[in-house]
Amino acid sequence: MDRHPQLMLIYIFTHGNKMNIMFTNFIVFDLANCHKQDVQT
């Protein structure tokens, strides 16, 4: 790991980016559900 710090940074960046995308999708999905419930009531 110490020999290839740039590879670790790339891994952390790509892994973190995937988490951010999943988290953003979860928020958008949650907001969409709240909006649907508001429309139905």
XYZ file of N, CA and C in Angstrom:
123
model
N 0.825 -1.200 0.000
C 0.000 0.000 0.000
C 0.867 1.261 0.000
N 1.927 1.231 0.817
C 2.790 2.402 0.920
C 3.543 2.655 -0.379
N 3.730 1.618 -1.169
C 4.477 1.773 -2.422
C 3.614 2.428 -3.499
N 2.299 2.298 -3.389
C 1.412 2.836 -4.429
C 0.324 3.713 -3.804
N 0.692 4.831 -3.225
C -0.313 5.690 -2.588
C -1.308 6.249 -3.592
N -0.853 6.488 -4.834
C -1.768 7.037 -5.838
C -2.861 6.031 -6.181
N -2.528 4.715 -6.158
C -3.551 3.712 -6.431
C -4.582 3.700 -5.309
N -4.136 3.890 -4.067
C -5.070 3.944 -2.949
C -5.969 5.160 -3.068
N -5.407 6.290 -3.489
C -6.210 7.495 -3.660
C -7.250 7.288 -4.747
N -6.854 6.642 -5.849
C -7.801 6.365 -6.933
C -8.908 5.443 -6.429
N -8.536 4.414 -5.657
C -9.539 3.479 -5.128
C -10.500 4.211 -4.198
N -9.953 5.044 -3.302
C -10.793 5.782 -2.355
C -11.700 6.739 -3.114
N -11.163 7.396 -4.151
C -11.961 8.356 -4.915
C -13.110 7.661 -5.633
N -12.810 6.538 -6.304
C -13.859 5.842 -7.057
C -14.865 5.222 -6.098
N -14.380 4.651 -4.999
C -15.289 4.032 -4.032
C -16.174 5.103 -3.399
N -15.567 6.225 -3.031
C -16.330 7.318 -2.439
C -17.325 7.889 -3.427
N -16.944 7.931 -4.710
C -17.848 8.460 -5.726
C -19.075 7.558 -5.856
N -18.867 6.251 -5.818
C -19.991 5.320 -5.885
C -20.915 5.531 -4.691
N -20.340 5.715 -3.514
C -21.154 5.934 -2.319
C -21.948 7.220 -2.445
N -21.330 8.269 -2.992
C -22.026 9.540 -3.165
C -23.188 9.390 -4.123
N -22.991 8.643 -5.199
C -24.062 8.427 -6.174
C -25.211 7.664 -5.521
N -24.895 6.613 -4.769
C -25.925 5.840 -4.093
C -26.671 6.701 -3.086
N -25.930 7.514 -2.340
C -26.534 8.368 -1.322
C -27.445 9.400 -1.970
N -26.985 9.992 -3.081
C -27.797 10.984 -3.791
C -29.058 10.331 -4.349
N -28.922 9.138 -4.927
C -30.093 8.434 -5.455
C -31.081 8.127 -4.340
N -30.577 7.772 -3.166
C -31.455 7.474 -2.037
C -32.231 8.717 -1.621
N -31.555 9.869 -1.576
C -32.218 11.115 -1.196
C -33.280 11.478 -2.227
N -32.926 11.374 -3.517
C -33.887 11.712 -4.576
C -35.087 10.771 -4.503
N -34.840 9.485 -4.289
C -35.924 8.505 -4.196
C -36.816 8.820 -2.996
N -36.196 9.183 -1.875
C -36.942 9.488 -0.663
C -37.804 10.739 -0.877
N -37.241 11.760 -1.509
C -37.998 12.980 -1.782
C -39.154 12.695 -2.731
N -38.916 11.832 -3.722
C -39.976 11.491 -4.673
C -41.114 10.776 -3.953
N -40.794 9.897 -3.027
C -41.837 9.196 -2.272
C -42.632 10.169 -1.417
N -41.954 11.111 -0.778
C -42.649 12.104 0.043
C -43.574 12.940 -0.842
N -43.112 13.282 -2.030
C -43.916 14.091 -2.937
C -45.156 13.305 -3.379
N -45.000 12.018 -3.665
C -46.139 11.188 -4.075
C -47.159 11.109 -2.949
N -46.689 10.962 -1.721
C -47.607 10.865 -0.586
C -48.365 12.179 -0.416
N -47.689 13.301 -0.620
C -48.344 14.599 -0.490
C -49.409 14.766 -1.566
N -49.122 14.267 -2.765
C -50.078 14.404 -3.866
C -51.296 13.520 -3.609
N -51.083 12.334 -3.072
C -52.191 11.404 -2.847
C -53.139 11.910 -1.764
N -52.629 12.533 -0.736
C -53.470 12.955 0.382
C -54.296 14.172 0.046
